[in-house]
Amino acid sequence: MIDEVLFLRHGRTAYNLGRRLQGQIDIPLDIVGRWQVDQSAYELARRYYWAKITNQAQHPETLQQPTGPDAHLADPNEITQAPASKRQMTIISSDLFRAQQTARAFANLLGLPVEYDSRLRERSFGEWEGMTREEIREANAPDYDSWRSHTGGELNHGVESRTHTGQRGSRAVLDILDRHRENIVPTTLLIVGHGSWIVATIETLLGMDPDSLNNLGSMRNAFWSRMTPAGDAERPRWTLDEFNQGPAIAAFTDWENGPDDLREPNMPQWKPIMQ
């Protein structure tokens, strides 16, 4: 039974830095993105450390033991009897590489497996993928302006609608919940994916219109959101418990650009979009 769903966005890529629409282009994290996902992984690993205990209880062979004739072995009952072992975590990631890297940064700390699912891919941006906003505006200003005002001009260029993205995401989440319905063990589901997909999916699960201008807003790289499903397993009621949250270090560092010792002198600076 899944009673908690955590959505984690991937870290920064060169396309994020260059303000290019990634969509479903398979691009890896850059050096700052790898730092970001490590920081979030450390923070989440502290919060969800119990998942490591659960994994060891289920796979006692992974418990490291001393060797030699005088070795005293660790007692596996410490693990199986610990309250922490009474929950479990399932990690499912988009199959795009930047999401895989983000998922593994967390999963490797706790020794957990990762499942990959193409349904969790980012919103497709059609013929606009790989382009900057300036390039899109220069090519077709009316459709660009319509896109920015949520009136659908992007659909003329093969871009997946926000509504379809949210429906695709919500169907995937509900299917995953349904697959775990018969499992009596309380389970946290960690979904690792992409900013537009996560936001549209959360909004759809909450019954919001992803095309509304008054919705949740965007998520920062390597930040997370958390939801609780309750009631009918087929059509649960959702509570949004956290949105666009990050590790403590993000509050006192330049999160989008990373620490100084990761940036070579000619690396451009990430800057917010100015309308």
C-alpha atoms as a PDB file:
ATOM      1  CA  MET A   1       0.000   0.000   0.000  1.00  0.00           C
ATOM      2  CA  ILE A   2       1.516   3.295  -1.109  1.00  0.00           C
ATOM      3  CA  ASP A   3       0.678   5.991   1.432  1.00  0.00           C
ATOM      4  CA  GLU A   4       3.262   8.609   0.446  1.00  0.00           C
ATOM      5  CA  VAL A   5       4.435   9.816  -2.973  1.00  0.00           C
ATOM      6  CA  LEU A   6       7.579  11.884  -3.366  1.00  0.00           C
ATOM      7  CA  PHE A   7       8.366  13.611  -6.674  1.00  0.00           C
ATOM      8  CA  LEU A   8      12.026  14.543  -7.255  1.00  0.00           C
ATOM      9  CA  ARG A   9      13.110  16.663 -10.218  1.00  0.00           C
ATOM     10  CA  HIS A  10      16.427  15.949 -11.933  1.00  0.00           C
ATOM     11  CA  GLY A  11      19.451  18.208 -11.473  1.00  0.00           C
ATOM     12  CA  ARG A  12      20.798  20.861 -13.821  1.00  0.00           C
ATOM     13  CA  THR A  13      21.894  20.074 -17.366  1.00  0.00           C
ATOM     14  CA  ALA A  14      23.715  22.103 -20.003  1.00  0.00           C
ATOM     15  CA  TYR A  15      20.315  22.762 -21.599  1.00  0.00           C
ATOM     16  CA  ASN A  16      18.958  24.098 -18.303  1.00  0.00           C
ATOM     17  CA  LEU A  17      21.964  26.401 -18.090  1.00  0.00           C
ATOM     18  CA  GLY A  18      21.536  27.519 -21.694  1.00  0.00           C
ATOM     19  CA  ARG A  19      17.773  27.943 -21.251  1.00  0.00           C
ATOM     20  CA  ARG A  20      16.995  25.453 -24.005  1.00  0.00           C
ATOM     21  CA  LEU A  21      13.809  23.391 -23.958  1.00  0.00           C
ATOM     22  CA  GLN A  22      14.867  19.837 -23.241  1.00  0.00           C
ATOM     23  CA  GLY A  23      11.635  17.936 -23.591  1.00  0.00           C
ATOM     24  CA  GLN A  24      12.549  14.337 -24.279  1.00  0.00           C
ATOM     25  CA  ILE A  25      16.079  14.992 -25.570  1.00  0.00           C
ATOM     26  CA  ASP A  26      18.333  12.635 -23.619  1.00  0.00           C
ATOM     27  CA  ILE A  27      20.943  14.925 -22.085  1.00  0.00           C
ATOM     28  CA  PRO A  28      22.990  14.188 -18.940  1.00  0.00           C
ATOM     29  CA  LEU A  29      23.473  16.292 -15.837  1.00  0.00           C
ATOM     30  CA  ASP A  30      26.287  18.815 -15.895  1.00  0.00           C
ATOM     31  CA  ILE A  31      28.813  19.251 -13.073  1.00  0.00           C
ATOM     32  CA  VAL A  32      26.491  21.537 -11.101  1.00  0.00           C
ATOM     33  CA  GLY A  33      23.553  19.198 -11.683  1.00  0.00           C
ATOM     34  CA  ARG A  34      25.528  16.300 -10.261  1.00  0.00           C
ATOM     35  CA  TRP A  35      26.369  18.417  -7.215  1.00  0.00           C
ATOM     36  CA  GLN A  36      22.705  19.379  -6.810  1.00  0.00           C
ATOM     37  CA  VAL A  37      21.423  15.819  -6.886  1.00  0.00           C
ATOM     38  CA  ASP A  38      24.108  14.729  -4.436  1.00  0.00           C
ATOM     39  CA  GLN A  39      23.048  17.437  -1.980  1.00  0.00           C
ATOM     40  CA  SER A  40      19.380  16.477  -2.276  1.00  0.00           C
ATOM     41  CA  ALA A  41      20.262  12.794  -2.041  1.00  0.00           C
ATOM     42  CA  TYR A  42      22.165  13.356   1.212  1.00  0.00           C
ATOM     43  CA  GLU A  43      19.224  15.284   2.668  1.00  0.00           C
ATOM     44  CA  LEU A  44      16.622  12.747   1.588  1.00  0.00           C
ATOM     45  CA  ALA A  45      18.801   9.833   2.705  1.00  0.00           C
ATOM     46  CA  ARG A  46      18.801  11.288   6.214  1.00  0.00           C
ATOM     47  CA  ARG A  47      15.025  11.637   6.133  1.00  0.00           C
ATOM     48  CA  TYR A  48      14.416   8.180   4.668  1.00  0.00           C
ATOM     49  CA  TYR A  49      17.258   6.262   6.279  1.00  0.00           C
ATOM     50  CA  TRP A  50      14.741   3.649   7.382  1.00  0.00           C
ATOM     51  CA  ALA A  51      14.593   2.494   3.738  1.00  0.00           C
ATOM     52  CA  LYS A  52      18.153   1.192   4.042  1.00  0.00           C
ATOM     53  CA  ILE A  53      17.168  -0.858   7.089  1.00  0.00           C
ATOM     54  CA  THR A  54      14.164  -2.262   5.246  1.00  0.00           C
ATOM     55  CA  ASN A  55      16.333  -3.245   2.301  1.00  0.00           C
ATOM     56  CA  GLN A  56      18.825  -5.002   4.571  1.00  0.00           C
ATOM     57  CA  ALA A  57      16.007  -6.815   6.377  1.00  0.00           C
ATOM     58  CA  GLN A  58      14.730  -8.078   3.027  1.00  0.00           C
ATOM     59  CA  HIS A  59      18.239  -8.917   1.801  1.00  0.00           C
ATOM     60  CA  PRO A  60      20.296  -9.939   4.853  1.00  0.00           C
ATOM     61  CA  GLU A  61      23.128 -11.035   2.579  1.00  0.00           C
ATOM     62  CA  THR A  62      23.859  -7.349   1.967  1.00  0.00           C
ATOM     63  CA  LEU A  63      24.740  -6.809   5.644  1.00  0.00           C
ATOM     64  CA  GLN A  64      28.505  -6.442   5.837  1.00  0.00           C
ATOM     65  CA  GLN A  65      30.144  -8.850   8.259  1.00  0.00           C
ATOM     66  CA  PRO A  66      33.695  -9.241   9.565  1.00  0.00           C
ATOM     67  CA  THR A  67      35.715 -12.240   8.438  1.00  0.00           C
ATOM     68  CA  GLY A  68      38.332 -14.375  10.067  1.00  0.00           C
ATOM     69  CA  PRO A  69      38.431 -17.063  12.755  1.00  0.00           C
ATOM     70  CA  ASP A  70      37.854 -14.594  15.613  1.00  0.00           C
ATOM     71  CA  ALA A  71      35.093 -12.600  13.921  1.00  0.00           C
ATOM     72  CA  HIS A  72      31.938 -11.740  15.840  1.00  0.00           C
ATOM     73  CA  LEU A  73      29.031 -11.429  13.416  1.00  0.00           C
ATOM     74  CA  ALA A  74      26.424  -8.696  13.540  1.00  0.00           C
ATOM     75  CA  ASP A  75      23.023  -9.915  14.689  1.00  0.00           C
ATOM     76  CA  PRO A  76      20.554  -9.699  11.745  1.00  0.00           C
ATOM     77  CA  ASN A  77      17.674  -9.674  14.236  1.00  0.00           C
ATOM     78  CA  GLU A  78      18.656  -6.083  15.052  1.00  0.00           C
ATOM     79  CA  ILE A  79      17.508  -5.218  11.552  1.00  0.00           C
ATOM     80  CA  THR A  80      14.456  -7.425  11.150  1.00  0.00           C
ATOM     81  CA  GLN A  81      13.067  -6.401  14.548  1.00  0.00           C
ATOM     82  CA  ALA A  82      13.736  -2.674  14.142  1.00  0.00           C
ATOM     83  CA  PRO A  83      10.594  -0.552  13.664  1.00  0.00           C
ATOM     84  CA  ALA A  84      12.356   1.062  10.685  1.00  0.00           C
ATOM     85  CA  SER A  85      12.047  -2.189   8.747  1.00  0.00           C
ATOM     86  CA  LYS A  86       8.253  -2.097   8.808  1.00  0.00           C
ATOM     87  CA  ARG A  87       8.026   0.301   5.842  1.00  0.00           C
ATOM     88  CA  GLN A  88       9.479   0.040   2.368  1.00  0.00           C
ATOM     89  CA  MET A  89      10.435   2.374  -0.451  1.00  0.00           C
ATOM     90  CA  THR A  90       9.928   1.942  -4.183  1.00  0.00           C
ATOM     91  CA  ILE A  91      11.922   4.142  -6.574  1.00  0.00           C
ATOM     92  CA  ILE A  92      10.694   4.618 -10.133  1.00  0.00           C
ATOM     93  CA  SER A  93      12.459   6.980 -12.514  1.00  0.00           C
ATOM     94  CA  SER A  94      11.933   8.377 -15.965  1.00  0.00           C
ATOM     95  CA  ASP A  95      14.156   6.463 -18.355  1.00  0.00           C
ATOM     96  CA  LEU A  96      15.823   9.663 -19.595  1.00  0.00           C
ATOM     97  CA  PHE A  97      19.429   9.691 -18.435  1.00  0.00           C
ATOM     98  CA  ARG A  98      19.314  12.892 -16.381  1.00  0.00           C
ATOM     99  CA  ALA A  99      16.531  11.373 -14.279  1.00  0.00           C
ATOM    100  CA  GLN A 100      18.365   8.056 -14.007  1.00  0.00           C
ATOM    101  CA  GLN A 101      21.438   9.860 -12.658  1.00  0.00           C
ATOM    102  CA  THR A 102      19.301  11.709 -10.126  1.00  0.00           C
ATOM    103  CA  ALA A 103      17.572   8.539  -8.957  1.00  0.00           C
ATOM    104  CA  ARG A 104      20.819   6.655  -8.566  1.00  0.00           C
ATOM    105  CA  ALA A 105      22.401   9.452  -6.516  1.00  0.00           C
ATOM    106  CA  PHE A 106      19.769   8.766  -3.864  1.00  0.00           C
ATOM    107  CA  ALA A 107      19.254   5.029  -4.338  1.00  0.00           C
ATOM    108  CA  ASN A 108      22.955   4.192  -4.130  1.00  0.00           C
ATOM    109  CA  LEU A 109      23.215   5.760  -0.674  1.00  0.00           C
ATOM    110  CA  LEU A 110      20.583   3.384   0.677  1.00  0.00           C
ATOM    111  CA  GLY A 111      21.330   0.346  -1.485  1.00  0.00           C
ATOM    112  CA  LEU A 112      17.945   0.468  -3.211  1.00  0.00           C
ATOM    113  CA  PRO A 113      17.010  -0.662  -6.729  1.00  0.00           C
ATOM    114  CA  VAL A 114      15.592   1.723  -9.333  1.00  0.00           C
ATOM    115  CA  GLU A 115      12.871   0.896 -11.850  1.00  0.00           C
ATOM    116  CA  TYR A 116      12.639   2.887 -15.096  1.00  0.00           C
ATOM    117  CA  ASP A 117       9.383   3.926 -16.744  1.00  0.00           C
ATOM    118  CA  SER A 118       9.061   5.831 -20.033  1.00  0.00           C
ATOM    119  CA  ARG A 119       5.656   7.172 -18.946  1.00  0.00           C
ATOM    120  CA  LEU A 120       7.502   9.505 -16.581  1.00  0.00           C
ATOM    121  CA  ARG A 121       9.339  11.304 -19.394  1.00  0.00           C
ATOM    122  CA  GLU A 122       9.227  15.064 -19.631  1.00  0.00           C
ATOM    123  CA  ARG A 123       6.565  16.908 -21.587  1.00  0.00           C
ATOM    124  CA  SER A 124       7.394  16.669 -25.278  1.00  0.00           C
ATOM    125  CA  PHE A 125       8.184  20.037 -26.845  1.00  0.00           C
ATOM    126  CA  GLY A 126       7.951  18.863 -30.435  1.00  0.00           C
ATOM    127  CA  GLU A 127       9.888  20.930 -32.950  1.00  0.00           C
ATOM    128  CA  TRP A 128      10.811  23.409 -30.217  1.00  0.00           C
ATOM    129  CA  GLU A 129      13.026  20.914 -28.388  1.00  0.00           C
ATOM    130  CA  GLY A 130      16.597  22.163 -28.163  1.00  0.00           C
ATOM    131  CA  MET A 131      15.613  25.784 -28.865  1.00  0.00           C
ATOM    132  CA  THR A 132      15.918  28.799 -26.594  1.00  0.00           C
ATOM    133  CA  ARG A 133      12.964  31.035 -25.896  1.00  0.00           C
ATOM    134  CA  GLU A 134      14.600  33.779 -27.921  1.00  0.00           C
ATOM    135  CA  GLU A 135      14.891  31.456 -30.907  1.00  0.00           C
ATOM    136  CA  ILE A 136      11.267  30.395 -30.578  1.00  0.00           C
ATOM    137  CA  ARG A 137      10.075  33.994 -30.301  1.00  0.00           C
ATOM    138  CA  GLU A 138      12.095  34.989 -33.355  1.00  0.00           C
ATOM    139  CA  ALA A 139      10.669  32.096 -35.389  1.00  0.00           C
ATOM    140  CA  ASN A 140       7.035  32.608 -34.368  1.00  0.00           C
ATOM    141  CA  ALA A 141       6.255  35.373 -31.906  1.00  0.00           C
ATOM    142  CA  PRO A 142       2.440  34.908 -31.828  1.00  0.00           C
ATOM    143  CA  ASP A 143       2.667  31.203 -30.936  1.00  0.00           C
ATOM    144  CA  TYR A 144       5.419  31.931 -28.418  1.00  0.00           C
ATOM    145  CA  ASP A 145       3.283  34.592 -26.710  1.00  0.00           C
ATOM    146  CA  SER A 146       0.298  32.230 -26.742  1.00  0.00           C
ATOM    147  CA  TRP A 147       2.409  29.517 -25.122  1.00  0.00           C
ATOM    148  CA  ARG A 148       3.575  31.870 -22.383  1.00  0.00           C
ATOM    149  CA  SER A 149      -0.020  32.961 -21.687  1.00  0.00           C
ATOM    150  CA  HIS A 150      -1.256  29.330 -21.609  1.00  0.00           C
ATOM    151  CA  THR A 151      -3.531  29.702 -24.624  1.00  0.00           C
ATOM    152  CA  GLY A 152      -2.114  26.834 -26.668  1.00  0.00           C
ATOM    153  CA  GLY A 153      -0.034  28.347 -29.449  1.00  0.00           C
ATOM    154  CA  GLU A 154       2.668  25.748 -28.849  1.00  0.00           C
ATOM    155  CA  LEU A 155       0.332  23.012 -30.046  1.00  0.00           C
ATOM    156  CA  ASN A 156       0.882  24.256 -33.610  1.00  0.00           C
ATOM    157  CA  HIS A 157       4.461  22.964 -33.303  1.00  0.00           C
ATOM    158  CA  GLY A 158       3.849  19.458 -32.018  1.00  0.00           C
ATOM    159  CA  VAL A 159       4.255  20.404 -28.361  1.00  0.00           C
ATOM    160  CA  GLU A 160       2.408  18.155 -25.911  1.00  0.00           C
ATOM    161  CA  SER A 161      -0.263  20.091 -24.062  1.00  0.00           C
ATOM    162  CA  ARG A 162       0.019  20.664 -20.320  1.00  0.00           C
ATOM    163  CA  THR A 163      -3.323  18.915 -19.922  1.00  0.00           C
ATOM    164  CA  HIS A 164      -2.152  15.808 -21.788  1.00  0.00           C
ATOM    165  CA  THR A 165       1.114  15.801 -19.826  1.00  0.00           C
ATOM    166  CA  GLY A 166      -0.801  15.889 -16.546  1.00  0.00           C
ATOM    167  CA  GLN A 167      -3.182  13.165 -17.656  1.00  0.00           C
ATOM    168  CA  ARG A 168      -0.294  10.990 -18.808  1.00  0.00           C
ATOM    169  CA  GLY A 169       1.456  11.493 -15.496  1.00  0.00           C
ATOM    170  CA  SER A 170      -1.581  10.963 -13.299  1.00  0.00           C
ATOM    171  CA  ARG A 171      -2.491   7.753 -15.133  1.00  0.00           C
ATOM    172  CA  ALA A 172       1.027   6.461 -14.547  1.00  0.00           C
ATOM    173  CA  VAL A 173       0.931   7.331 -10.844  1.00  0.00           C
ATOM    174  CA  LEU A 174      -2.496   5.756 -10.343  1.00  0.00           C
ATOM    175  CA  ASP A 175      -1.383   2.622 -12.182  1.00  0.00           C
ATOM    176  CA  ILE A 176       1.647   2.315  -9.912  1.00  0.00           C
ATOM    177  CA  LEU A 177      -0.578   2.723  -6.844  1.00  0.00           C
ATOM    178  CA  ASP A 178      -2.926   0.066  -8.205  1.00  0.00           C
ATOM    179  CA  ARG A 179      -0.045  -2.382  -8.707  1.00  0.00           C
ATOM    180  CA  HIS A 180       0.854  -2.005  -5.022  1.00  0.00           C
ATOM    181  CA  ARG A 181      -2.723  -2.158  -3.723  1.00  0.00           C
ATOM    182  CA  GLU A 182      -2.477  -5.731  -2.421  1.00  0.00           C
ATOM    183  CA  ASN A 183       0.826  -5.092  -0.677  1.00  0.00           C
ATOM    184  CA  ILE A 184       0.036  -4.649   3.030  1.00  0.00           C
ATOM    185  CA  VAL A 185       3.407  -3.039   3.807  1.00  0.00           C
ATOM    186  CA  PRO A 186       3.188   0.778   4.025  1.00  0.00           C
ATOM    187  CA  THR A 187       5.237   2.103   1.129  1.00  0.00           C
ATOM    188  CA  THR A 188       6.802   5.388   0.110  1.00  0.00           C
ATOM    189  CA  LEU A 189       6.936   5.838  -3.659  1.00  0.00           C
ATOM    190  CA  LEU A 190       9.752   8.034  -4.953  1.00  0.00           C
ATOM    191  CA  ILE A 191       9.182   9.200  -8.518  1.00  0.00           C
ATOM    192  CA  VAL A 192      12.168  10.829 -10.205  1.00  0.00           C
ATOM    193  CA  GLY A 193      11.330  12.911 -13.219  1.00  0.00           C
ATOM    194  CA  HIS A 194      11.090  16.312 -14.823  1.00  0.00           C
ATOM    195  CA  GLY A 195       9.812  19.737 -13.888  1.00  0.00           C
ATOM    196  CA  SER A 196       6.917  20.238 -16.311  1.00  0.00           C
ATOM    197  CA  TRP A 197       5.803  16.619 -15.969  1.00  0.00           C
ATOM    198  CA  ILE A 198       5.856  16.711 -12.167  1.00  0.00           C
ATOM    199  CA  VAL A 199       3.970  19.987 -11.865  1.00  0.00           C
ATOM    200  CA  ALA A 200       1.305  19.010 -14.428  1.00  0.00           C
ATOM    201  CA  THR A 201       0.893  15.606 -12.769  1.00  0.00           C
ATOM    202  CA  ILE A 202       0.496  17.071  -9.280  1.00  0.00           C
ATOM    203  CA  GLU A 203      -1.991  19.639 -10.536  1.00  0.00           C
ATOM    204  CA  THR A 204      -4.022  16.948 -12.299  1.00  0.00           C
ATOM    205  CA  LEU A 205      -4.068  14.706  -9.218  1.00  0.00           C
ATOM    206  CA  LEU A 206      -5.325  17.681  -7.190  1.00  0.00           C
ATOM    207  CA  GLY A 207      -8.089  18.342  -9.706  1.00  0.00           C
ATOM    208  CA  MET A 208      -6.502  21.544 -10.988  1.00  0.00           C
ATOM    209  CA  ASP A 209      -6.302  22.687 -14.602  1.00  0.00           C
ATOM    210  CA  PRO A 210      -2.639  22.549 -15.702  1.00  0.00           C
ATOM    211  CA  ASP A 211      -3.331  25.380 -18.168  1.00  0.00           C
ATOM    212  CA  SER A 212      -4.436  27.794 -15.465  1.00  0.00           C
ATOM    213  CA  LEU A 213      -2.123  30.760 -14.880  1.00  0.00           C
ATOM    214  CA  ASN A 214      -2.843  30.617 -11.138  1.00  0.00           C
ATOM    215  CA  ASN A 215      -1.478  27.172 -10.422  1.00  0.00           C
ATOM    216  CA  LEU A 216       1.502  25.892  -8.494  1.00  0.00           C
ATOM    217  CA  GLY A 217       4.369  27.405 -10.453  1.00  0.00           C
ATOM    218  CA  SER A 218       7.617  25.662 -11.365  1.00  0.00           C
ATOM    219  CA  MET A 219      10.072  23.434  -9.502  1.00  0.00           C
ATOM    220  CA  ARG A 220      13.790  24.060  -9.134  1.00  0.00           C
ATOM    221  CA  ASN A 221      16.361  21.505 -10.216  1.00  0.00           C
ATOM    222  CA  ALA A 222      16.812  18.621  -7.747  1.00  0.00           C
ATOM    223  CA  PHE A 223      13.937  19.874  -5.563  1.00  0.00           C
ATOM    224  CA  TRP A 224      11.063  17.683  -4.456  1.00  0.00           C
ATOM    225  CA  SER A 225       7.342  17.714  -3.716  1.00  0.00           C
ATOM    226  CA  ARG A 226       5.392  15.291  -1.526  1.00  0.00           C
ATOM    227  CA  MET A 227       1.779  14.087  -1.652  1.00  0.00           C
ATOM    228  CA  THR A 228      -0.431  11.810   0.432  1.00  0.00           C
ATOM    229  CA  PRO A 229      -3.156   9.658  -1.167  1.00  0.00           C
ATOM    230  CA  ALA A 230      -6.133   8.689   0.983  1.00  0.00           C
ATOM    231  CA  GLY A 231      -9.501   7.020   0.628  1.00  0.00           C
ATOM    232  CA  ASP A 232     -10.543   5.008  -2.418  1.00  0.00           C
ATOM    233  CA  ALA A 233      -7.519   3.258  -3.911  1.00  0.00           C
ATOM    234  CA  GLU A 234      -8.875   3.657  -7.431  1.00  0.00           C
ATOM    235  CA  ARG A 235      -9.660   7.367  -7.052  1.00  0.00           C
ATOM    236  CA  PRO A 236      -7.753   8.583  -4.010  1.00  0.00           C
ATOM    237  CA  ARG A 237      -8.059  12.020  -2.486  1.00  0.00           C
ATOM    238  CA  TRP A 238      -4.721  13.793  -2.617  1.00  0.00           C
ATOM    239  CA  THR A 239      -3.061  16.155  -0.164  1.00  0.00           C
ATOM    240  CA  LEU A 240      -0.063  18.230  -1.217  1.00  0.00           C
ATOM    241  CA  ASP A 241       2.218  18.203   1.825  1.00  0.00           C
ATOM    242  CA  GLU A 242       5.332  19.812   0.336  1.00  0.00           C
ATOM    243  CA  PHE A 243       5.963  21.631  -2.923  1.00  0.00           C
ATOM    244  CA  ASN A 244       9.280  22.715  -4.443  1.00  0.00           C
ATOM    245  CA  GLN A 245      11.339  21.889  -1.354  1.00  0.00           C
ATOM    246  CA  GLY A 246      15.092  21.423  -1.346  1.00  0.00           C
ATOM    247  CA  PRO A 247      18.014  20.648   0.935  1.00  0.00           C
ATOM    248  CA  ALA A 248      19.051  23.108   3.633  1.00  0.00           C
ATOM    249  CA  ILE A 249      22.199  24.041   1.717  1.00  0.00           C
ATOM    250  CA  ALA A 250      20.068  25.568  -1.059  1.00  0.00           C
ATOM    251  CA  ALA A 251      19.044  28.373   1.299  1.00  0.00           C
ATOM    252  CA  PHE A 252      22.547  29.761   1.728  1.00  0.00           C
ATOM    253  CA  THR A 253      24.304  28.938  -1.557  1.00  0.00           C
ATOM    254  CA  ASP A 254      23.794  29.885  -5.182  1.00  0.00           C
ATOM    255  CA  TRP A 255      21.816  26.714  -5.855  1.00  0.00           C
ATOM    256  CA  GLU A 256      21.364  27.191  -9.591  1.00  0.00           C
ATOM    257  CA  ASN A 257      25.055  27.907 -10.228  1.00  0.00           C
ATOM    258  CA  GLY A 258      26.671  25.725  -7.581  1.00  0.00           C
ATOM    259  CA  PRO A 259      29.742  26.438  -5.460  1.00  0.00           C
ATOM    260  CA  ASP A 260      32.624  28.465  -6.883  1.00  0.00           C
ATOM    261  CA  ASP A 261      35.016  25.525  -6.976  1.00  0.00           C
ATOM    262  CA  LEU A 262      32.849  23.722  -9.532  1.00  0.00           C
ATOM    263  CA  ARG A 263      32.718  26.550 -12.051  1.00  0.00           C
ATOM    264  CA  GLU A 264      35.577  27.182 -14.428  1.00  0.00           C
ATOM    265  CA  PRO A 265      36.090  30.857 -15.362  1.00  0.00           C
ATOM    266  CA  ASN A 266      34.337  30.698 -18.730  1.00  0.00           C
ATOM    267  CA  MET A 267      31.229  28.856 -17.542  1.00  0.00           C
ATOM    268  CA  PRO A 268      28.137  31.022 -18.108  1.00  0.00           C
ATOM    269  CA  GLN A 269      25.955  31.932 -15.162  1.00  0.00           C
ATOM    270  CA  TRP A 270      22.416  30.639 -14.813  1.00  0.00           C
ATOM    271  CA  LYS A 271      19.984  33.536 -14.708  1.00  0.00           C
ATOM    272  CA  PRO A 272      16.208  33.578 -14.116  1.00  0.00           C
ATOM    273  CA  ILE A 273      13.920  34.070 -17.102  1.00  0.00           C
ATOM    274  CA  MET A 274      12.951  37.683 -17.566  1.00  0.00           C
ATOM    275  CA  GLN A 275       9.566  38.163 -19.233  1.00  0.00           C
END
